[in-house]
Amino acid sequence: MKRYALIGEDVSASRSPEVHAELFREYGISAEYDLLSLNGEDARKFFREMAFRGYDGLNITAPYKREVIPFLDALSPEAAAVGAVNTVRIADSKCIGYNTDVDGFDHSLPESFRRKAASKILLFGAGGAARAVLAALGRGANPTVRIMNRTRAHAEEMAERFRHANPGGLHIEVFDAEANFSDGEAFDLIVNTTSAYFFSDEAGNLTFFNKNVQKLLKKNGILYDIKYGIEGERWKRSATERGLFCLDGRKMLFCQAFYAHVRWGNIDLERHEELDSKHKNCFSTTEEEENRDGY
Ligand code: ATR
């Protein structure tokens, strides 16, 4: 019996256990999956001893995706490029960090978007999740990404890192939340990686975006929030009522978990062809999602 766990500050509402239960069942993996909500002090203590806790692998979530790095023995090139880790493989008392959010986000995008050349993307956020999204977007053909973040300096820092790692391939610009886009400017994909929701009423939360979303999304464009859960239902309802096509983080969650099992040696990478159908078995998708290509 293998043992895995998710570590985060508060993982009590995580849907990772049901996703991993589905993957254990589908791929005949004999394993258990724990949820560990740890405060900063306890998380650091756990990370110091993680090779000896009896786990074969871990998933790491907010706010520890960057904090875990100094405790690891090695990083995959992807995790090093992103500067964040969401998956740890533990074998022979060594801990190797990976970032499967990159493949997870990439695979969660509709095929029609992935085939698009010179796509224009508006990205909200500059944390660990935003970096994984940016790395995945960098695989596209000649994308332009405009980044907006509550703290502009964080976005600048992230942009600089990616410009350096990806010279020429990914056009990145940072915008102030108050910035006025040029007239008629519109995006193929607007993606939110912040902990705030689209259409939030709370002061300071993406107010610029809330006012302009319809104008800024191209016809057939995608409004994507990588979070999932009950709170997300409200923005999805508002957006759908406005005739916008939206996605939440369920498919990305499923895909990054699948790729974690690839890293843990439980699933053969070639089986990623099965992801679309397996994901549908796990989460009930709406009719609109079913009709959209790739869903
Ligand atoms: P994760 O690893 O999930 O990306 P993170 O690294 O803590 O988590 O990043 C959180 C992101 O959400 C950041 O972009 C943060 O903005 P700042 O760089 O200004 O901190 C953003 N964020 C958090 N709370 C927010 C809020 N209330 N409104 C807008 N953005 C918010």
Coordinates of C-alpha atoms and ligand atoms in Angstrom, one line a residue:
M1 CA 0.0 0.0 0.0
K2 CA 1.4 3.4 -1.1
R3 CA 0.9 6.6 0.9
Y4 CA 0.4 10.1 -0.4
A5 CA -0.8 13.4 1.2
L6 CA -1.7 16.9 0.3
I7 CA 0.0 19.6 2.4
G8 CA -1.4 23.1 2.7
E9 CA -2.4 25.7 5.2
D10 CA -6.1 24.7 5.0
V11 CA -6.9 21.8 2.8
S12 CA -10.1 20.8 4.5
A13 CA -12.3 21.7 1.5
S14 CA -9.9 20.2 -1.1
R15 CA -11.4 17.8 -3.7
S16 CA -8.0 16.2 -4.2
P17 CA -9.0 13.1 -2.2
E18 CA -11.9 12.3 -4.5
V19 CA -9.7 12.9 -7.6
H20 CA -7.0 10.6 -6.3
A21 CA -9.5 8.0 -5.2
E22 CA -10.8 8.0 -8.8
L23 CA -7.2 7.6 -10.2
F24 CA -6.4 4.8 -7.7
R25 CA -9.5 3.0 -8.8
E26 CA -9.1 3.6 -12.6
Y27 CA -5.4 2.6 -12.6
G28 CA -5.5 -0.1 -10.0
I29 CA -3.2 1.7 -7.6
S30 CA -3.2 0.4 -4.0
A31 CA -2.8 3.6 -2.0
E32 CA -4.2 6.0 0.6
Y33 CA -4.3 9.8 0.4
D34 CA -4.2 12.0 3.5
L35 CA -5.1 15.7 3.9
L36 CA -2.7 17.6 6.2
S37 CA -3.6 21.2 7.1
L38 CA -0.4 22.7 8.7
N39 CA 0.4 26.1 9.9
G40 CA 3.8 27.6 8.9
E41 CA 5.8 26.3 11.8
D42 CA 4.3 22.8 11.5
A43 CA 4.7 22.8 7.7
R44 CA 8.5 23.6 8.0
K45 CA 8.9 20.8 10.6
F46 CA 7.1 18.4 8.3
F47 CA 9.2 19.4 5.3
R48 CA 12.4 18.9 7.3
E49 CA 11.3 15.3 8.0
M50 CA 9.3 14.6 4.9
A51 CA 11.6 11.9 3.6
F52 CA 11.1 9.8 6.7
R53 CA 7.3 10.1 7.3
G54 CA 6.4 7.0 5.4
Y55 CA 5.0 8.8 2.3
D56 CA 5.8 7.8 -1.3
G57 CA 4.8 11.2 -2.5
L58 CA 3.1 14.5 -1.7
N59 CA 1.1 17.3 -3.2
I60 CA 1.8 20.8 -2.1
T61 CA -0.6 23.6 -2.2
A62 CA -1.0 27.2 -1.0
P63 CA 0.9 28.8 0.6
Y64 CA 3.8 26.3 0.5
K65 CA 4.5 25.7 -3.2
R66 CA 7.6 28.0 -3.1
E67 CA 8.4 27.5 0.6
V68 CA 9.0 23.7 0.2
I69 CA 11.8 24.2 -2.3
P70 CA 14.8 24.5 0.1
F71 CA 13.8 21.3 1.7
L72 CA 14.0 19.2 -1.5
D73 CA 17.0 17.2 -2.7
A74 CA 16.4 18.1 -6.4
L75 CA 14.0 19.9 -8.7
S76 CA 12.7 18.9 -12.1
P77 CA 13.6 21.5 -14.9
E78 CA 10.0 22.5 -15.0
A79 CA 9.7 23.2 -11.3
A80 CA 13.0 25.1 -11.4
A81 CA 11.7 27.2 -14.3
V82 CA 8.4 28.0 -12.6
G83 CA 10.0 28.4 -9.1
A84 CA 7.1 26.4 -7.5
V85 CA 6.5 22.8 -6.6
N86 CA 3.1 21.1 -6.3
T87 CA 4.3 17.4 -6.4
V88 CA 7.1 15.7 -4.5
R89 CA 8.3 12.2 -5.2
I90 CA 9.9 10.4 -2.2
A91 CA 12.1 7.4 -2.9
D92 CA 15.3 6.1 -1.2
S93 CA 15.0 8.9 1.4
K94 CA 15.3 11.5 -1.4
C95 CA 12.7 14.1 -2.2
I96 CA 12.4 15.4 -5.8
G97 CA 10.1 18.4 -6.6
Y98 CA 8.0 18.7 -9.7
N99 CA 5.4 21.1 -11.0
T100 CA 2.5 19.2 -12.6
D101 CA 0.3 22.4 -12.6
V102 CA 2.0 23.2 -15.9
D103 CA 0.9 20.1 -17.7
G104 CA -2.3 20.2 -15.8
F105 CA -3.3 23.7 -16.9
D106 CA -2.0 23.0 -20.5
H107 CA -4.1 19.9 -20.8
S108 CA -7.2 21.5 -19.3
L109 CA -7.4 24.0 -22.1
P110 CA -9.8 23.3 -25.0
E111 CA -8.1 21.9 -28.1
S112 CA -9.4 24.9 -30.2
F113 CA -7.4 27.3 -27.9
R114 CA -4.3 25.1 -27.9
R115 CA -4.2 25.1 -31.7
K116 CA -4.5 28.8 -32.0
A117 CA -1.6 30.8 -33.2
A118 CA -0.7 34.2 -31.7
S119 CA -3.3 34.1 -29.0
K120 CA -3.8 37.0 -26.7
I121 CA -4.2 36.3 -23.0
L122 CA -5.0 38.3 -19.9
L123 CA -3.6 36.8 -16.8
F124 CA -4.6 37.9 -13.3
G125 CA -2.2 37.1 -10.5
A126 CA 1.6 36.6 -10.0
G127 CA 1.9 33.8 -7.4
G128 CA 2.9 30.2 -7.8
A129 CA -0.2 29.2 -9.8
A130 CA 0.3 32.2 -12.2
R131 CA 3.8 31.0 -12.9
A132 CA 2.7 27.5 -13.8
V133 CA 0.0 29.0 -16.0
L134 CA 2.5 31.3 -17.7
A135 CA 4.9 28.3 -18.3
A136 CA 2.1 26.4 -19.9
L137 CA 1.0 29.4 -22.0
G138 CA 4.7 29.7 -23.1
R139 CA 4.3 26.4 -25.0
G140 CA 1.8 28.0 -27.4
A141 CA 2.5 29.5 -30.7
N142 CA 3.6 33.1 -30.3
P143 CA 1.3 34.1 -27.4
T144 CA 1.0 37.6 -25.9
V145 CA 0.2 37.7 -22.2
R146 CA -0.9 40.8 -20.3
I147 CA -0.5 40.4 -16.6
M148 CA -2.5 42.3 -13.9
N149 CA -1.9 41.8 -10.3
R150 CA -2.8 43.5 -7.0
T151 CA 0.8 44.2 -6.3
R152 CA 2.4 45.3 -9.6
A153 CA 6.0 44.6 -8.4
H154 CA 5.2 40.9 -8.0
A155 CA 3.9 40.8 -11.6
E156 CA 7.0 42.7 -12.8
E157 CA 9.3 40.2 -11.0
M158 CA 7.4 37.2 -12.5
A159 CA 7.4 38.8 -16.0
E160 CA 11.2 39.4 -15.8
R161 CA 11.9 35.8 -14.9
F162 CA 9.9 34.5 -17.8
R163 CA 11.2 36.9 -20.3
H164 CA 14.7 35.8 -19.4
A165 CA 13.8 32.1 -19.5
N166 CA 11.8 32.4 -22.7
P167 CA 13.4 35.1 -24.8
G168 CA 11.4 35.8 -27.9
G169 CA 8.8 33.1 -27.5
L170 CA 6.4 34.7 -25.0
H171 CA 5.4 38.3 -25.2
I172 CA 4.7 39.5 -21.7
E173 CA 3.5 42.9 -20.5
V174 CA 2.5 44.1 -17.1
F175 CA -0.5 46.4 -16.7
D176 CA -1.8 48.3 -13.7
A177 CA -5.2 47.4 -12.5
E178 CA -6.3 50.9 -13.4
A179 CA -4.8 50.8 -16.9
N180 CA -7.0 51.5 -19.8
F181 CA -6.6 49.0 -22.5
S182 CA -6.6 50.4 -26.0
D183 CA -10.0 50.7 -27.7
G184 CA -11.3 47.4 -29.0
E185 CA -8.6 45.3 -27.3
A186 CA -9.9 41.8 -26.6
F187 CA -8.5 38.5 -25.5
D188 CA -8.8 34.8 -26.4
L189 CA -8.4 33.8 -22.8
I190 CA -8.8 35.6 -19.6
V191 CA -7.5 33.6 -16.7
N192 CA -7.7 34.3 -13.0
T193 CA -5.1 32.6 -10.7
T194 CA -5.6 34.9 -7.7
S195 CA -7.4 34.0 -4.6
A196 CA -10.1 36.6 -5.4
Y197 CA -13.1 35.7 -7.5
F198 CA -14.4 37.3 -10.7
F199 CA -17.4 39.4 -10.0
S200 CA -16.5 39.7 -6.4
D201 CA -18.3 42.4 -4.3
E202 CA -15.5 42.8 -1.8
A203 CA -13.7 46.0 -2.0
G204 CA -10.4 45.9 -3.9
N205 CA -11.1 42.6 -5.6
L206 CA -10.7 42.8 -9.4
T207 CA -13.0 45.7 -9.7
F208 CA -11.5 46.8 -13.0
F209 CA -12.0 43.4 -14.4
N210 CA -15.6 43.1 -13.2
K211 CA -16.6 46.2 -15.1
N212 CA -14.8 45.3 -18.3
V213 CA -14.9 41.6 -18.7
Q214 CA -17.5 41.4 -21.5
K215 CA -15.8 44.0 -23.6
L216 CA -12.4 42.4 -23.1
L217 CA -13.3 38.8 -24.1
K218 CA -13.3 38.0 -27.8
K219 CA -16.3 36.2 -29.3
N220 CA -15.7 32.5 -28.4
G221 CA -13.1 33.6 -25.9
I222 CA -12.6 31.7 -22.6
L223 CA -13.1 33.0 -19.1
Y224 CA -11.1 30.7 -16.9
D225 CA -10.7 30.7 -13.1
I226 CA -8.4 28.0 -11.9
K227 CA -10.2 27.7 -8.5
Y228 CA -13.1 25.4 -8.0
G229 CA -15.7 25.1 -5.3
I230 CA -19.0 26.5 -4.1
E231 CA -17.7 30.1 -4.0
G232 CA -16.9 29.8 -7.7
E233 CA -20.5 29.0 -8.6
R234 CA -21.5 32.7 -8.3
W235 CA -19.0 34.1 -10.8
K236 CA -19.7 31.2 -13.2
R237 CA -23.5 31.9 -13.0
S238 CA -22.9 35.7 -13.5
A239 CA -20.6 35.0 -16.5
T240 CA -22.8 32.4 -18.1
E241 CA -25.8 34.8 -17.8
R242 CA -23.8 37.3 -19.7
G243 CA -23.2 34.8 -22.5
L244 CA -19.6 34.1 -21.6
F245 CA -18.0 30.7 -21.9
C246 CA -16.3 29.9 -18.6
L247 CA -14.2 27.2 -17.0
D248 CA -13.4 26.5 -13.4
G249 CA -10.4 24.6 -12.0
R250 CA -11.9 21.1 -11.8
K251 CA -10.3 19.8 -15.0
M252 CA -7.0 21.3 -14.1
L253 CA -7.2 19.7 -10.7
F254 CA -7.8 16.3 -12.3
C255 CA -5.1 16.7 -14.9
Q256 CA -2.4 17.9 -12.4
A257 CA -3.3 14.9 -10.2
F258 CA -2.9 12.6 -13.2
Y259 CA 0.5 14.0 -14.0
A260 CA 1.5 13.7 -10.3
H261 CA 0.9 9.9 -10.7
V262 CA 3.0 9.9 -13.8
R263 CA 5.8 11.5 -11.6
W264 CA 5.2 9.0 -8.8
G265 CA 5.6 6.1 -11.3
N266 CA 2.0 4.9 -11.0
I267 CA 0.7 5.8 -14.5
D268 CA 2.4 5.7 -17.9
L269 CA 2.6 9.1 -19.5
E270 CA 1.2 7.7 -22.8
R271 CA -2.1 7.2 -21.1
H272 CA -2.7 11.0 -21.0
E273 CA -4.9 10.4 -24.1
E274 CA -7.5 9.1 -21.6
L275 CA -7.6 12.3 -19.6
D276 CA -10.7 13.8 -21.2
S277 CA -12.9 10.8 -20.6
K278 CA -11.5 10.0 -17.1
H279 CA -12.0 13.6 -16.0
K280 CA -15.7 13.4 -17.1
N281 CA -16.1 10.3 -15.0
C282 CA -14.8 12.1 -11.9
F283 CA -16.7 15.4 -12.2
S284 CA -20.1 16.0 -13.7
T285 CA -19.6 18.5 -16.5
T286 CA -22.3 20.9 -17.6
E287 CA -24.0 20.5 -21.0
E288 CA -22.1 23.6 -22.2
E289 CA -18.8 22.1 -21.3
E290 CA -19.7 18.8 -23.0
N291 CA -20.5 20.6 -26.2
R292 CA -17.3 22.6 -26.2
D293 CA -14.4 21.0 -28.1
G294 CA -12.0 19.2 -25.7
Y295 CA -14.7 18.6 -23.1
Ligands
ATR1 P1 -0.8 30.6 -5.4 O1 0.4 29.7 -5.1 O2 -2.1 29.9 -5.2 O3 -0.7 31.3 -6.7 P2 0.1 32.9 -3.9 O4 1.5 32.6 -4.4 O5 -0.1 33.2 -2.5 O6 -0.8 31.6 -4.2 O7 -0.5 34.0 -4.9 C1 -1.8 34.6 -4.6 C2 -2.1 35.6 -5.7 O8 -3.5 36.1 -5.5 C3 -1.2 36.8 -5.9 O9 -1.2 37.2 -7.2 C4 -2.0 37.8 -5.0 O10 -1.7 39.1 -5.3 P3 -0.4 39.9 -4.6 O11 0.8 39.6 -5.4 O12 -0.8 41.3 -4.6 O13 -0.3 39.3 -3.2 C5 -3.4 37.5 -5.4 N1 -4.4 37.9 -4.4 C6 -4.6 37.4 -3.1 N2 -5.6 38.0 -2.5 C7 -6.2 38.9 -3.4 C8 -7.3 39.9 -3.4 N3 -8.0 40.0 -2.4 N4 -7.5 40.6 -4.5 C9 -6.7 40.5 -5.6 N5 -5.6 39.6 -5.7 C10 -5.4 38.9 -4.6

